[in-house]
Each structure stands twice: as C-alpha cells, then as structure tokens.
C-alpha cells in the first residue's frame, strides 16, 4: 500500500505511522525524523533544515522534495510506503505526483488524524519534557499550528477531490486509534 498520514502537529501521526506501517509491512517514512537525524549528525542538510525547524517553519520545498525522492528510491519503498509529514504544501503534492508517476505507482489512501487544539498543545508540551525536542516550546508549537492551517490543511481538499481521504478520530488510547485506522484501511484494501 502507498499511504499518506496527515494531521496537525501533535495529532499522534508519528506514533500511529510506525504501528500501521509495521502491520502492513511497509516502511514509515517521516520527513521530520529524517531531518532530525540529519540535524543530529550535523550533515549539510541538517544544518540547512535546523534553522527552519527551530522556528516552526517548513524547510524549503526543493530541499524536502529531493530528500523524499531519494528515500523512495531505496529498495524497501518499492512495494509501498507510509509517508508521515509529507506532502505538506501544494508544491510537495505536485512533486509527489511526479515521483509516483515516474515509478508507475499511485496512492491508495490519505489518512487524516483529527484532534482538538487544546489537547494538542498539552500533548506537545508533554513531549517536550519526555523527548526534549527543540521545537516543542509553546511559541514554536503555536507557529507550527498556524503554518499547518495555512499551508497543509488545504491539501485535505485536494485529496478529498481524488476520493482518497479517510478521516480518523485521533483522540483516545493509542491502541484504540490504531484500531480505527486499520479498520479504515481494511475498507480500502478490499
Ligand atoms: P510535527 O508534525 O509534530 O510538527 P514533524 O516531526 O513532522 O513534526 O516535523 C518537524 C519539522 O520538520 C517541521 O516543523 C518542519 O520544519 C520540518 N518538516 C517536516 N516535514 C516537512 C515537510 N514535508 N516540508 C517542510 N518541512 C518539513
């Protein structure tokens, strides 16, 4: 399967993406994780991305698109993948369309995790304590939410027109949410 996970920062995408990808035997590809790994290793890509990430802004599309294209060329992504955190802009949607076309592939579903804004801020502040992410301060969280609403939320309509959107309630226990997502995907696979 070829899947996209969308949802506002803190919706629990990363947690769910890992579990769902494993169940489907496909790699979970998180652009945020790849950026963080590069920042950690101090690569040129990491140095470039860090400035944006620390401010809650998106990394420029050309940088992100090139990184995803390279990742999709790895053998484990040939039969399917779950993209977590990509695409996030209109340009990234167009670029992904091109990458899929070039590989003679198409998307099966776009899962949108829905959650309440207040719940999200609480989760992210909690994560700041447990994971120590540099972009989990209250100001940066607010900025990430704004950027999501401006640049990424409109993509839901783009994919809805293609009949790919599956909205799943992201509130509740992790296992409950996983069950909802897997049920939604079962319906797709049939
Ligand atoms: P969250 O969904 O919790 O905001 P992510 O781990 O997905 O966090 O992303 C962290 C940061 O990495 C983003 O705020 C952004 O700076 C950068 N990033 C991740 N994915 C993309 C993308 N597709 N396009 C541009 N920037 C991205």
Coordinates of C-alpha atoms and ligand atoms in Angstrom, one line a residue:
X1 CA 0.0 0.0 0.0
X2 CA 1.0 3.6 -0.6
X3 CA -0.3 5.8 2.2
X4 CA 0.0 9.3 3.5
X5 CA -0.7 10.3 7.1
X6 CA -1.8 13.9 7.7
X7 CA -2.9 15.8 10.7
X8 CA -1.9 18.9 12.8
X9 CA 1.3 18.8 14.8
X10 CA 0.8 16.6 17.8
X11 CA -2.1 14.6 16.4
X12 CA -0.1 11.4 17.0
X13 CA 0.9 10.8 13.4
X14 CA 4.4 9.5 14.2
X15 CA 3.2 7.0 16.8
X16 CA 0.4 5.7 14.6
X17 CA 2.5 5.7 11.5
X18 CA 5.1 3.4 13.0
X19 CA 2.5 0.9 14.1
X20 CA 0.4 0.9 11.0
X21 CA 3.4 0.7 8.7
X22 CA 4.7 -2.3 10.6
X23 CA 1.3 -4.1 10.3
X24 CA 1.2 -3.5 6.6
X25 CA 4.9 -4.5 6.1
X26 CA 5.9 -1.1 4.6
X27 CA 8.4 1.5 5.7
X28 CA 7.2 4.5 7.6
X29 CA 8.9 7.5 6.1
X30 CA 8.9 10.5 8.3
X31 CA 10.4 13.7 6.9
X32 CA 10.6 15.1 10.4
X33 CA 12.6 12.1 11.6
X34 CA 14.9 12.3 8.6
X35 CA 15.5 16.0 9.2
X36 CA 16.1 15.4 12.9
X37 CA 18.6 12.5 12.1
X38 CA 20.5 14.9 9.8
X39 CA 20.5 17.7 12.4
X40 CA 21.8 15.2 14.9
X41 CA 24.7 14.1 12.6
X42 CA 25.4 17.7 11.6
X43 CA 25.1 17.0 7.9
X44 CA 24.8 19.9 5.4
X45 CA 21.1 19.0 5.0
X46 CA 20.7 19.1 8.8
X47 CA 22.4 22.4 9.1
X48 CA 20.1 23.9 6.5
X49 CA 16.9 22.3 7.9
X50 CA 17.6 23.2 11.6
X51 CA 17.1 27.0 11.1
X52 CA 13.6 26.4 9.8
X53 CA 12.6 23.6 12.2
X54 CA 13.7 25.6 15.3
X55 CA 11.4 28.5 14.2
X56 CA 8.5 26.2 13.4
X57 CA 8.7 27.0 9.7
X58 CA 8.7 24.5 6.9
X59 CA 12.0 23.5 5.3
X60 CA 12.1 24.8 1.7
X61 CA 10.2 22.5 -0.7
X62 CA 13.1 21.8 -3.0
X63 CA 15.2 20.5 -0.1
X64 CA 12.4 18.3 1.2
X65 CA 11.3 17.1 -2.2
X66 CA 14.8 16.0 -3.2
X67 CA 15.2 14.2 0.1
X68 CA 11.9 12.3 -0.3
X69 CA 12.7 11.3 -3.9
X70 CA 16.0 9.8 -2.8
X71 CA 14.2 7.9 0.0
X72 CA 11.6 6.5 -2.3
X73 CA 14.4 5.1 -4.5
X74 CA 15.5 2.8 -1.7
X75 CA 14.5 -0.8 -2.3
X76 CA 12.3 -1.1 0.8
X77 CA 9.9 1.5 -0.6
X78 CA 9.4 -0.2 -3.9
X79 CA 6.3 -2.2 -2.9
X80 CA 4.7 0.5 -0.7
X81 CA 5.3 3.1 2.0
X82 CA 3.6 5.3 4.5
X83 CA 4.6 8.9 4.3
X84 CA 4.4 10.7 7.6
X85 CA 4.6 14.5 7.4
X86 CA 4.9 14.7 3.6
X87 CA 3.4 16.2 1.4
X88 CA 2.8 19.4 3.5
X89 CA 2.5 22.0 0.7
X90 CA 0.8 22.3 -2.6
X91 CA 4.1 22.1 -4.4
X92 CA 5.0 18.9 -2.5
X93 CA 1.8 17.4 -3.7
X94 CA 2.7 18.1 -7.3
X95 CA 6.2 16.8 -6.8
X96 CA 5.0 13.6 -5.2
X97 CA 2.5 13.1 -8.0
X98 CA 5.5 13.3 -10.4
X99 CA 7.6 10.8 -8.3
X100 CA 4.7 8.3 -8.2
X101 CA 4.1 8.7 -12.0
X102 CA 7.8 8.1 -12.7
X103 CA 7.5 4.9 -10.7
X104 CA 4.2 3.8 -12.2
X105 CA 2.6 3.9 -8.8
X106 CA -0.4 5.5 -7.2
X107 CA -1.7 6.4 -3.7
X108 CA -4.2 4.1 -2.0
X109 CA -5.3 6.4 0.8
X110 CA -4.7 9.5 2.8
X111 CA -5.4 9.1 6.5
X112 CA -6.2 12.4 8.3
X113 CA -6.0 12.2 12.1
X114 CA -8.3 14.7 13.7
X115 CA -7.8 16.1 17.2
X116 CA -8.8 19.0 19.4
X117 CA -6.4 22.0 19.5
X118 CA -6.2 22.3 23.3
X119 CA -5.4 18.6 23.6
X120 CA -2.7 19.0 21.1
X121 CA -0.8 21.8 23.0
X122 CA -0.9 19.7 26.1
X123 CA 0.5 16.6 24.3
X124 CA 3.3 18.7 22.7
X125 CA 4.3 20.3 25.9
X126 CA 4.4 16.8 27.5
X127 CA 6.5 15.6 24.6
X128 CA 8.9 18.5 25.2
X129 CA 9.5 17.1 28.6
X130 CA 9.9 13.4 27.6
X131 CA 11.7 13.7 24.3
X132 CA 13.3 17.1 24.6
X133 CA 12.5 18.3 21.1
X134 CA 13.9 21.8 20.4
X135 CA 10.7 22.8 18.5
X136 CA 8.3 21.8 21.3
X137 CA 8.2 25.2 23.1
X138 CA 4.8 26.9 23.4
X139 CA 5.6 29.7 20.9
X140 CA 7.0 27.4 18.3
X141 CA 4.1 25.0 18.8
X142 CA 1.7 27.9 18.0
X143 CA 3.7 28.8 14.9
X144 CA 3.6 25.2 13.7
X145 CA -0.1 25.1 14.2
X146 CA -0.5 28.3 12.1
X147 CA 1.8 27.0 9.4
X148 CA -0.2 23.8 9.3
X149 CA -3.5 25.6 8.9
X150 CA -2.2 27.9 6.2
X151 CA -0.2 25.5 4.2
X152 CA -1.1 21.9 4.9
X153 CA -4.8 21.8 5.8
X154 CA -5.8 22.9 2.3
X155 CA -4.2 19.7 0.9
X156 CA -7.1 17.7 2.6
X157 CA -9.5 19.2 0.0
X158 CA -7.1 18.3 -2.9
X159 CA -7.0 14.7 -1.8
X160 CA -10.7 14.6 -1.0
X161 CA -11.5 15.5 -4.6
X162 CA -9.5 12.4 -5.6
X163 CA -11.5 10.3 -3.2
X164 CA -8.5 9.4 -1.1
X165 CA -9.3 10.9 2.3
X166 CA -10.1 8.8 5.4
X167 CA -10.7 10.9 8.5
X168 CA -10.0 9.1 11.8
X169 CA -10.6 10.5 15.3
X170 CA -7.2 10.8 16.9
X171 CA -8.5 11.1 20.4
X172 CA -8.3 8.2 22.8
X173 CA -5.8 5.5 23.7
X174 CA -3.1 4.8 21.2
X175 CA -4.4 1.2 20.6
X176 CA -7.9 2.5 20.0
X177 CA -6.8 5.0 17.4
X178 CA -4.6 2.3 15.7
X179 CA -7.7 0.1 15.5
X180 CA -9.7 2.8 13.9
X181 CA -7.0 3.5 11.3
X182 CA -6.6 -0.2 10.5
X183 CA -10.3 -0.6 10.1
X184 CA -10.4 2.4 7.7
X185 CA -7.6 0.9 5.7
X186 CA -9.2 -2.6 5.5
X187 CA -12.1 -1.0 3.7
X188 CA -9.6 0.5 1.2
X189 CA -7.8 -2.8 0.6
X190 CA -11.0 -4.6 -0.4
Ligands
LIG1 P1 5.1 17.8 13.7 O1 4.2 17.1 12.8 O2 5.0 17.3 15.1 O3 5.1 19.2 13.6 P2 7.5 16.7 12.3 O4 8.4 15.8 13.0 O5 6.6 16.0 11.2 O6 6.6 17.4 13.4 O7 8.2 17.9 11.6 C1 9.1 18.7 12.3 C2 9.6 19.8 11.4 O8 10.4 19.3 10.3 C3 8.6 20.7 10.8 O9 8.1 21.7 11.7 C4 9.3 21.3 9.6 O10 10.2 22.3 10.0 C5 10.1 20.1 9.2 N1 9.4 19.3 8.2 C6 9.0 18.0 8.3 N2 8.3 17.6 7.2 C7 8.4 18.6 6.3 C8 7.9 18.8 5.0 N3 7.2 17.9 4.3 N4 8.1 20.1 4.4 C9 8.8 21.0 5.0 N5 9.3 20.9 6.3 C10 9.1 19.7 6.9

